[in-house]
Structures are given as C-alpha cells and as structure tokens.
Coordinates of C-alpha atoms in Angstrom, one line a residue:
X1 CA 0.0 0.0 0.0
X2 CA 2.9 2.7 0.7
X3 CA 4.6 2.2 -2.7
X4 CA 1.2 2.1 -4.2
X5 CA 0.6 5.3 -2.9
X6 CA 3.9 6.8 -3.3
X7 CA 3.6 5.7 -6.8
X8 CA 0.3 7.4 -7.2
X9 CA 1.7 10.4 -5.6
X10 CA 4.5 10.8 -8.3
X11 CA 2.3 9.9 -11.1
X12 CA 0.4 13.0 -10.3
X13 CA 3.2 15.4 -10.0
X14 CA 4.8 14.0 -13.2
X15 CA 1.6 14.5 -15.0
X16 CA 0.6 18.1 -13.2
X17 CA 4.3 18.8 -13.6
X18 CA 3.4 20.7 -10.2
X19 CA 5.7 19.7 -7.5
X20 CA 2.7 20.4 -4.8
X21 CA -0.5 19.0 -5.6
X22 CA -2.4 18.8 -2.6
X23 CA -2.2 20.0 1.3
X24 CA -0.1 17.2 2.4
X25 CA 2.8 17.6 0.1
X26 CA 3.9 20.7 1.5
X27 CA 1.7 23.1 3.8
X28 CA 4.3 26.0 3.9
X29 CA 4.9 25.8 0.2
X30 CA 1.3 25.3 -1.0
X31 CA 0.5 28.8 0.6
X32 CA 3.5 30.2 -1.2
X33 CA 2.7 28.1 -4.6
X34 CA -1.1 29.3 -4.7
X35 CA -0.1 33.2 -3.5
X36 CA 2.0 33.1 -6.8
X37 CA -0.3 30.8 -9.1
X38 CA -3.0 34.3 -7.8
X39 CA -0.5 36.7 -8.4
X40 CA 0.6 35.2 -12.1
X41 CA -2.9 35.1 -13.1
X42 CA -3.8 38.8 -11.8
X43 CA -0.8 40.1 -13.6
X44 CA -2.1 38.7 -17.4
X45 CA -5.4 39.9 -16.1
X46 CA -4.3 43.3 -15.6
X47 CA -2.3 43.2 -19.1
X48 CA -5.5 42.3 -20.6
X49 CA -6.7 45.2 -18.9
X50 CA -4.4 47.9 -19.6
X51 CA -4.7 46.8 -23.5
X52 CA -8.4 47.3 -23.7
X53 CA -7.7 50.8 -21.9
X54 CA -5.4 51.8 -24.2
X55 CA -7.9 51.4 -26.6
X56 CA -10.3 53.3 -25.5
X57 CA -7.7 55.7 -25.1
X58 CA -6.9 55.8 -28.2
X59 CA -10.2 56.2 -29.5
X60 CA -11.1 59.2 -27.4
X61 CA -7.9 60.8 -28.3
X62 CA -8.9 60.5 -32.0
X63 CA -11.9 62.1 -31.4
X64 CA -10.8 64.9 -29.3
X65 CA -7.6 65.6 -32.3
X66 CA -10.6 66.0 -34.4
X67 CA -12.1 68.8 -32.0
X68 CA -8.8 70.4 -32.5
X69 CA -8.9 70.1 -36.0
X70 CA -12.5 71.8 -36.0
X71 CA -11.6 74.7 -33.5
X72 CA -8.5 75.4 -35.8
X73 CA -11.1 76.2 -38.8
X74 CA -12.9 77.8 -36.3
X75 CA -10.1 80.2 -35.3
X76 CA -9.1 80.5 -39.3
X77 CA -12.9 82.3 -40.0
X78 CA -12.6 84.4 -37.2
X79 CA -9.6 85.9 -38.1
X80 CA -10.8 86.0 -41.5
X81 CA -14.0 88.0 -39.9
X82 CA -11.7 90.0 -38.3
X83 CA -10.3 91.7 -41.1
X84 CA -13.5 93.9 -41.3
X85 CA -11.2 96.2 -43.7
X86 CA -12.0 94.0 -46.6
X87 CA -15.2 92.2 -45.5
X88 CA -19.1 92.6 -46.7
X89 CA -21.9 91.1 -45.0
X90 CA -22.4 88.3 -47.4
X91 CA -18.5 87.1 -46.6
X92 CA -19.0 88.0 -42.9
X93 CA -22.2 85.5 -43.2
X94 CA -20.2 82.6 -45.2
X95 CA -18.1 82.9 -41.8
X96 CA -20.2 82.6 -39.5
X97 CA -22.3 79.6 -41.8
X98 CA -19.0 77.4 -41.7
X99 CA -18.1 78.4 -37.8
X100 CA -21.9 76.6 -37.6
X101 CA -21.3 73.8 -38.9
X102 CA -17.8 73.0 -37.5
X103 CA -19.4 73.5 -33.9
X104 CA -22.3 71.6 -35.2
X105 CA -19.8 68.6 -35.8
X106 CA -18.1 69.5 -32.3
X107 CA -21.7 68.1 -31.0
X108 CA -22.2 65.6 -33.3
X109 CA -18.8 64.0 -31.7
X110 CA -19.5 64.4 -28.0
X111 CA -23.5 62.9 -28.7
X112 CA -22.1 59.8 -30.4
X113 CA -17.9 58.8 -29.6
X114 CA -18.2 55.8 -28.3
X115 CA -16.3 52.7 -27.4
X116 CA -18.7 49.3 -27.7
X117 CA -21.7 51.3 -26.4
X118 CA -20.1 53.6 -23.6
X119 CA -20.2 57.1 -24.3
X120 CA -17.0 58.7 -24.1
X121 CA -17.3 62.8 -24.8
X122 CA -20.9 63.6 -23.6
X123 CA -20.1 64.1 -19.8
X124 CA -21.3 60.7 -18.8
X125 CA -17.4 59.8 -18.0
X126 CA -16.0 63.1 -16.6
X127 CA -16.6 65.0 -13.2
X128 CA -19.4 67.4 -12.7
X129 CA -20.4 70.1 -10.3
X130 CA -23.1 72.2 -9.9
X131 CA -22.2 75.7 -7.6
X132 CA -25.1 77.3 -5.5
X133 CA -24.2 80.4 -3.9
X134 CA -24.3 84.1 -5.3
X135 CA -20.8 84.7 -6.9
X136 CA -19.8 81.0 -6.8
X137 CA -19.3 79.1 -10.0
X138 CA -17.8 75.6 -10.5
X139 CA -14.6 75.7 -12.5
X140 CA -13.4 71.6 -12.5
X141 CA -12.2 68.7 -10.2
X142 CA -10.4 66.0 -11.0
X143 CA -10.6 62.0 -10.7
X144 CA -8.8 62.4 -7.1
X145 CA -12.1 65.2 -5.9
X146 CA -14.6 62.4 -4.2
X147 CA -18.6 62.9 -4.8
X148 CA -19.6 65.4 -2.4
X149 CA -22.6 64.7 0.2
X150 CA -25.9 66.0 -0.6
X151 CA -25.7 69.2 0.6
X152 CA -22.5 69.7 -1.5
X153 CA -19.2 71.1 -0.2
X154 CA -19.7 74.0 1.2
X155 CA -17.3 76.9 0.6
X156 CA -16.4 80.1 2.9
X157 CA -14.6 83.1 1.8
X158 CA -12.2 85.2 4.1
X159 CA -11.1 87.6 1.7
X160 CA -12.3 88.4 -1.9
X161 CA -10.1 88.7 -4.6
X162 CA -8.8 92.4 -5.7
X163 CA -7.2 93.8 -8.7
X164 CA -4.4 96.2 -8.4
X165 CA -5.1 99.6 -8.8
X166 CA -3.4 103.0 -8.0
X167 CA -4.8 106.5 -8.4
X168 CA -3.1 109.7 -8.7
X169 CA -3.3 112.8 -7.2
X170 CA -5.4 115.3 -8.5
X171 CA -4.3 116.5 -12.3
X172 CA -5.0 120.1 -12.3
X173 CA -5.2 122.3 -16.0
X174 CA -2.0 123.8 -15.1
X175 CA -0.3 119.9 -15.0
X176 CA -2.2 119.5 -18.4
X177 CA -0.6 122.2 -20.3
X178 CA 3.0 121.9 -18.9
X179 CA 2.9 118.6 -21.3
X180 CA 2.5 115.8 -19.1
X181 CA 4.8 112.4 -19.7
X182 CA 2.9 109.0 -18.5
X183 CA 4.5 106.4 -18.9
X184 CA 3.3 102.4 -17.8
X185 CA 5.0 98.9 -17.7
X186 CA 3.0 95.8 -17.4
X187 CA 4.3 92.2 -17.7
X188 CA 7.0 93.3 -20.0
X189 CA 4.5 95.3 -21.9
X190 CA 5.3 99.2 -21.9
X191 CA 3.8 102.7 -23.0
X192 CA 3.9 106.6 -22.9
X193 CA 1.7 109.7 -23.5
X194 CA 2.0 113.0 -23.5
X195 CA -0.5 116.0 -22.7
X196 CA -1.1 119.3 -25.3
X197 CA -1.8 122.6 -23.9
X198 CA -5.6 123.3 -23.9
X199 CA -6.6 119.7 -23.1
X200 CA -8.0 118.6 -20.3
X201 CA -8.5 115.4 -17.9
X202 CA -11.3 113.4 -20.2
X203 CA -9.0 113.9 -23.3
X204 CA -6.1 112.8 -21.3
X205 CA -8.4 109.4 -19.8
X206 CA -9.2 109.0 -23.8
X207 CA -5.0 108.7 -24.6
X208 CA -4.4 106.5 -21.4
X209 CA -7.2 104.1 -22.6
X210 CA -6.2 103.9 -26.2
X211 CA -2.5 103.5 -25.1
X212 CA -3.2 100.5 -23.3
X213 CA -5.1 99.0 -26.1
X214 CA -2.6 99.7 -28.5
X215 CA 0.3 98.5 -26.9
X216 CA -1.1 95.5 -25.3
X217 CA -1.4 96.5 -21.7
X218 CA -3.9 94.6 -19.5
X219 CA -5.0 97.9 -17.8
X220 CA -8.0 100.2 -17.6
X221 CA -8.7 103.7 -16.7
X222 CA -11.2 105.4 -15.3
X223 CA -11.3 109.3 -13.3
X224 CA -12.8 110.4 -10.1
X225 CA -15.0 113.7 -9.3
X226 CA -11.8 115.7 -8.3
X227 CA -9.9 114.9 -11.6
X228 CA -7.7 111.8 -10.5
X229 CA -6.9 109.1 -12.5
X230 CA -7.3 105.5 -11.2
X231 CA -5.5 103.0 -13.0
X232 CA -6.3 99.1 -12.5
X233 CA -5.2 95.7 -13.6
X234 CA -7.4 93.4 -15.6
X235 CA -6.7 90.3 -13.7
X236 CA -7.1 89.8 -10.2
X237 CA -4.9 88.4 -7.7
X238 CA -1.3 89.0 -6.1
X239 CA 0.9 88.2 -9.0
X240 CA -0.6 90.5 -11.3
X241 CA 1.2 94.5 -11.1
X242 CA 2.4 97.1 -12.9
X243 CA 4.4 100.3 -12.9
X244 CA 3.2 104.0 -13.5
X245 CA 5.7 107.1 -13.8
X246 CA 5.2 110.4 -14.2
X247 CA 7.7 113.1 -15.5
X248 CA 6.4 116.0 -13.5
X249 CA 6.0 116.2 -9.7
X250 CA 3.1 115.3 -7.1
X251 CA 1.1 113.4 -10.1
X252 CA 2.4 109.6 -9.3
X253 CA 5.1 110.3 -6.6
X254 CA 6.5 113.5 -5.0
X255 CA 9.6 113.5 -6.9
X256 CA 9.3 113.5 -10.7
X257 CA 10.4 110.3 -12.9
X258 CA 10.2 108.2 -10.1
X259 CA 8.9 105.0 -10.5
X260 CA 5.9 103.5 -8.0
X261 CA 4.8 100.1 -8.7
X262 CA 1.6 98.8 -8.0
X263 CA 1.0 95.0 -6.7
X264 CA -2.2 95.3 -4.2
X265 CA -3.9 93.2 -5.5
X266 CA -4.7 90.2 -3.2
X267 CA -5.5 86.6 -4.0
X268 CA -9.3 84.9 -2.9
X269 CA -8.8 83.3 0.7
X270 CA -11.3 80.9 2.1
X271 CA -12.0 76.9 2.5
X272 CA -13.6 74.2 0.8
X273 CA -15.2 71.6 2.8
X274 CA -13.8 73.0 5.9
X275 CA -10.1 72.6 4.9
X276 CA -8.0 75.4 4.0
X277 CA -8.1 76.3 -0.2
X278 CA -5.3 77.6 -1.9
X279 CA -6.3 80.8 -3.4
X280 CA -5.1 82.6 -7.5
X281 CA -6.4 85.4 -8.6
X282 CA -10.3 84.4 -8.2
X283 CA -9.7 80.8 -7.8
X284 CA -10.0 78.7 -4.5
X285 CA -8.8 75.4 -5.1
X286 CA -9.4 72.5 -2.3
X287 CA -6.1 70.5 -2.0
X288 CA -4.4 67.9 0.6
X289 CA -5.9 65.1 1.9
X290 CA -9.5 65.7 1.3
X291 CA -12.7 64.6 0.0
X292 CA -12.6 67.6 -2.1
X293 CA -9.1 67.4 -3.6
X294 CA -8.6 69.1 -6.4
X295 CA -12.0 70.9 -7.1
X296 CA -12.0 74.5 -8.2
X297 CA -14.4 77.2 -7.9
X298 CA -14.5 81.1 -9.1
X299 CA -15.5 83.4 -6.3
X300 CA -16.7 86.5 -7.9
X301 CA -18.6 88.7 -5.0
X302 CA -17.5 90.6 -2.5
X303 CA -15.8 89.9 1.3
X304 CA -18.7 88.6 3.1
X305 CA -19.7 90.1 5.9
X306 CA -19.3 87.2 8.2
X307 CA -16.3 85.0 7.2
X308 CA -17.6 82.2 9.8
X309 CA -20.8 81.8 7.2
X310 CA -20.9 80.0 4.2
X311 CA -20.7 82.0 0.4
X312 CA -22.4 78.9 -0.7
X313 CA -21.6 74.8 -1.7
X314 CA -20.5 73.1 -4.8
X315 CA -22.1 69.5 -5.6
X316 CA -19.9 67.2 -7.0
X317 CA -20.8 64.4 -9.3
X318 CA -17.7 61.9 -9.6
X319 CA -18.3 59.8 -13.4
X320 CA -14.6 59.5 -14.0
X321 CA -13.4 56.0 -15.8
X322 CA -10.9 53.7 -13.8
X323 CA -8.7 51.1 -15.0
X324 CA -7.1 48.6 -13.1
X325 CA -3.6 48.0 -14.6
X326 CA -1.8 46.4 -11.8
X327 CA -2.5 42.7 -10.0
X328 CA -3.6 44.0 -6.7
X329 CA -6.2 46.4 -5.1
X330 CA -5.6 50.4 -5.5
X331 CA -3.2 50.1 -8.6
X332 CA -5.6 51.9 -10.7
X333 CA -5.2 54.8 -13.2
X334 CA -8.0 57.5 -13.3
X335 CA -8.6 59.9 -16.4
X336 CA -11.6 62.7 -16.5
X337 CA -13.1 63.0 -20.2
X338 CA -15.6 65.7 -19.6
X339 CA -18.4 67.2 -22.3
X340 CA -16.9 68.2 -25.3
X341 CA -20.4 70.2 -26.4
X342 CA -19.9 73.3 -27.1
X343 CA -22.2 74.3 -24.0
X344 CA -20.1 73.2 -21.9
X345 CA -16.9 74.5 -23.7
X346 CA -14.8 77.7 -23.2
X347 CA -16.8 79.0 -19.7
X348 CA -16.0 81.7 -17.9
X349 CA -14.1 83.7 -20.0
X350 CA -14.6 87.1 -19.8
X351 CA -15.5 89.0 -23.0
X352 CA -17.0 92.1 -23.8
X353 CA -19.8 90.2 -26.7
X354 CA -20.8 88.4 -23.4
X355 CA -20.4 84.9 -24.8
X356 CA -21.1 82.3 -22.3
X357 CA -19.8 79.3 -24.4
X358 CA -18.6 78.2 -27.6
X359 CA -22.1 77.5 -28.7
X360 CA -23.0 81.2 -28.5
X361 CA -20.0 82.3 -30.6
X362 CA -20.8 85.6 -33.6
X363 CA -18.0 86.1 -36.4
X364 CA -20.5 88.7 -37.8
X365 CA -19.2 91.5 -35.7
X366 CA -15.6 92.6 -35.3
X367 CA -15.9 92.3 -31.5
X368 CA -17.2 89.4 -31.8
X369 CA -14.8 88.2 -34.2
X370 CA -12.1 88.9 -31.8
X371 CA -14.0 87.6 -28.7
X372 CA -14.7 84.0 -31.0
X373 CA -10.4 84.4 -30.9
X374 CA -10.6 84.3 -27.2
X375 CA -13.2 81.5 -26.3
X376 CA -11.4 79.3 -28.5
X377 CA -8.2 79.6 -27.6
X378 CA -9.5 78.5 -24.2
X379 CA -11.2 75.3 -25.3
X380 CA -7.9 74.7 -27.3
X381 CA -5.9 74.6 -24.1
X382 CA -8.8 72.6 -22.2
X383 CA -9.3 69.8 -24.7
X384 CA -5.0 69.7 -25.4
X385 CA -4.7 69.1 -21.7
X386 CA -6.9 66.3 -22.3
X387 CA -5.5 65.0 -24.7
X388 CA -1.6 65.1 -22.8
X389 CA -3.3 63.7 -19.7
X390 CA -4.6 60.3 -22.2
X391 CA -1.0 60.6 -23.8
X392 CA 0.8 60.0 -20.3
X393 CA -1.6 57.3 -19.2
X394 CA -1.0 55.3 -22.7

C-alpha cells in the first residue's frame, strides 16, 4: 500500500508537472505556490486590462484631435471675420455659416464617440459640479475630488479677490498744459503719452485708454469727481502688477520720474469643505488630503460680511473612468473625459460680446470676431490638456 501510494503520488506530480498537488505535500509551500499561481494570473489579467484601456484611449484621443482640427477652422474664420477692412456682410455670413457647422460637428462627436456602447465625450465619463451660492461658479475637479454629500461642499470666503489699482493725485489744467509724460510697464509690456496745452482730464483718460489698447497693456482707466486718475489691472490676484511714472511732480510720486509700482492686489482666501483652499487670482482650489481634492471654484462677490458663514456649496458628481492595470487592489489609473459640447466649452471667459460658451459664438461683428479668438483659444488649451493627460496614461 505505501509504494502504491507513493507511486500514485508521483504519477500526479509527473503529470501536473506541479511539485505540490495537494495539502499534504507541502503546507508551507502550498501557501507560497497558490499566492504566486494568484499573483501570475492577476498580472495577465491586468495586461489584458491595460490593453483594452489603451484602446479606448486611443479612440477618445482620436476624437478629441478632431475637435482640435475643427476649433482650428474655427479660429481661421474668425480671423478672417476680423479683417473687417475687406469684408461685406455676405462674406461675414459665409463665416459665420461654416463656424456653424464646425461646432455643429463638435456636437455631433460628443453625442455619439463611443467605445462598444459607452459614451465617451458627452459628460457621462468626466466629473461634474453644480455651484449654489451668489458669486460661486464651479470651475473643474479632477478623478482624485470624491462625490460630495448632498448638501455639496460648502465653501467660505475670508477675503475676496482684488485687482491692483493705483490712483493719482489730483491733475489740475495747469499739470495738463505743462505737457504731461505717462509712462506704464505691465508684464513686460510698456507705453507713454504726452498732454497738449488746452486739453483737459477726459481727453487725457481717452489717450491712457487707447495707449493700453494699443500696446497690449492689461489695464484700464477710469477718473474720479476731483480729476484723479485710477488706473487698474485686468486680472485679479497678487501676481498681477504694474508700474506708472510720471515726469512732473506730485502726479504719481513726490519727486518727478520716479517709478511706484503697483502689486495690491490680493488673492481669494477661504475653505472648501472645511479645509483650507489655496487661493489665485479668483480661484479657491481645495487640496491635501480631502474629500474635495482638487476641485475648483471662481469666487466673484465681495468679502462677506461674516467669514464664519458659508458664500455657498458646490455638488460634486464623480463619473470619472478607472482602470485597473496592476495585480492588486488600488493600482488603478483615473482619467476625467468631460463634455466636449460646445455648452459646456470655453466657460467663464470674460468677453465684452458676453459669450457664455462656444455654442454662443458671432464672427458677424468685429468684437465678436475677436472675442470667437478668445473663447477658442480656451477650449484649445482645455481639450490639449486632455488630450496630454490620455497621452501619459497610454
């Protein structure tokens, strides 16, 4: 009986070629053997895995390099609109017919790309937020920012956001007709001006103004009831300044040609879900080791009154896709493929046409011409980063 069974025991490892078949061969080793035979399979599993997500990669990337392709021709008839020297209205409406249709196939791609029968480009896949609170608008979040709780992340506000701005002392006649020299630096960006005799303060606020449009400058001015100037940045925030002179005394500074730069301007401070946000410009963005990593919103009212109180909350919805690509729990890659429709495209950027989105975009007007430039410049940079975030995970 013992060398029938020792028999039968090597006639199973010779046919198993497995040097532990059961239990009783080896307990030690049979934990080892299975850990590994679990491991092995796991691993070709998760090959398997990261091949099918590439794939889907891939398609969405092709779809999305054919957005770009269509915001190009976009951008190419708004310039074209732009160049109102040589335009009519029928040409101006031949621009705005093909900007139409290329946003038209901009929706047609984020109703139907799809890989087997999953949606990729209408939202379904990305992360969405809905803001509630006067001021408070929800910018993004990523595949780290967890789904918020009913009543949403709420959101508190320390300090609003302020542009810099300087204004001068009061510019009488006198300062006027002596020929006054103004000269202003912004971001590498520079200009002058000079008063005539006989003009006076609203002809001078005219030449500021169309300095600053000329050269570039991301300034505006405006005058007070006692003839001063006030000068302020664009953008909001602590990084943005800029530098006024002035070539005649007690104008800018006591002394004449003495430089004053301006950089008062002070960055939104507040918290998102009760952690501490990192504030730029009008941006509070949650970070650290939160439920709402990573989410972004635009603040744009004033200091509240009471800093302890809410400005409002942000609901999170979290839809982004997962792959696992390694053999054990949490070795995952995340990717966010928001709505490509064009309204949801291009928010938030301020333009004087007051286009919300891409889908409300005019060529027919030089403004709007110029303000098309702007809006999709912006979903150019949105969808590229898309499209380098799906190029690092393949």
């Amino acid at each position: 009986l013992g060398v029938d069974r020792r028999m039968k025991t090597s006639m199973e490892h010779l046919s198993s070629g497995e040097k532990i078949v059961r239990a009783a061969d080896s307990p030690a080793q049979l934990m080892i053997s299975e850990q590994m035979r679990a491991q092995i399979a796991s691993v070709v599993q998760a090959i398997d895995n990261a091949h099918t997500g590439v794939s889907m990669v891939q398609t969405t990337e092709a779809a999305l390099d054919e957005v770009n392709r269509l915001l190009v021709d976009v951008r190419q008839r708004a310039i074209h609109a732009a160049n109102e020297g040589a335009n009519d209205p029928n040409m101006l409406e031949a621009d705005q017919f093909e900007v139409k249709n290329s946003l038209e196939s901009i929706d047609r791609i984020a109703q139907f790309a799809q890989f087997g029968k999953r949606k990729l480009l209408d939202g379904s896949n990305g992360v969405n937020g809905l803001a509630a609170g006067k001021g408070l608008v929800f910018i993004k979040a990523t595949p780290d920012t967890r789904p918020s709780p009913a009543q949403g992340y709420d959101v508190r506000v320390r300090q609003a956001s302020t542009r810099a701005s300087f204004t001068t002392e009061p510019i009488a006649r006198e300062t006027i007709d002596q020929g006054l020299t103004l000269s202003f630096e912004e971001n590498g960006r520079v200009t002058s001006l000079q008063s005539k005799a006989g003009e006076d303060i609203d002809v001078l606020l005219r030449k500021v103004q169309n300095a600053f449009t000329l050269d570039g400058l991301e300034l505006e001015a405006s005058k007070t009831a006692d003839d001063r100037l006030v000068i302020t940045h664009h953008k909001y925030g602590s990084s943005e300044s800029f530098t006024i002179v002035a070539d005649l005394p007690n104008v800018v500074s006591q002394a004449a040609n003495t430089p004053v730069v301006v950089n008062n301007g002070f960055d939104v401070a507040g918290t998102i879900n009760g952690q501490l946000a990192k504030g730029k410009g009008r941006i509070l963005t949650a970070a650290g080791e939160t439920d709402a990593d990573g989410l972004q919103v635009l603040y744009t009212g004033p200091t509240p009154a009471d800093a302890m109180l809410p400005v409002g909350s942000v609901k999170v919805n979290q839809g982004s896709l997962a792959f696992q690509i390694g053999p054990n729990a949490g070795q995952k890659v995340s990717v966010a493929l928001n709505s490509v429709n064009t309204r949801t495209v291009a928010l938030n950027v301020p333009n004087p046409s007051g286009f919300k989105n891409l889908a409300e975009i005019d060529v027919r007007t030089p403004q709007g011409a110029e303000d098309t430039m702007r809006l999709v410049d912006k979903a150019i940079d949105d969808i590229t980063v898309v499209r380098g975030e799906l190029g690092a995970i393949q």
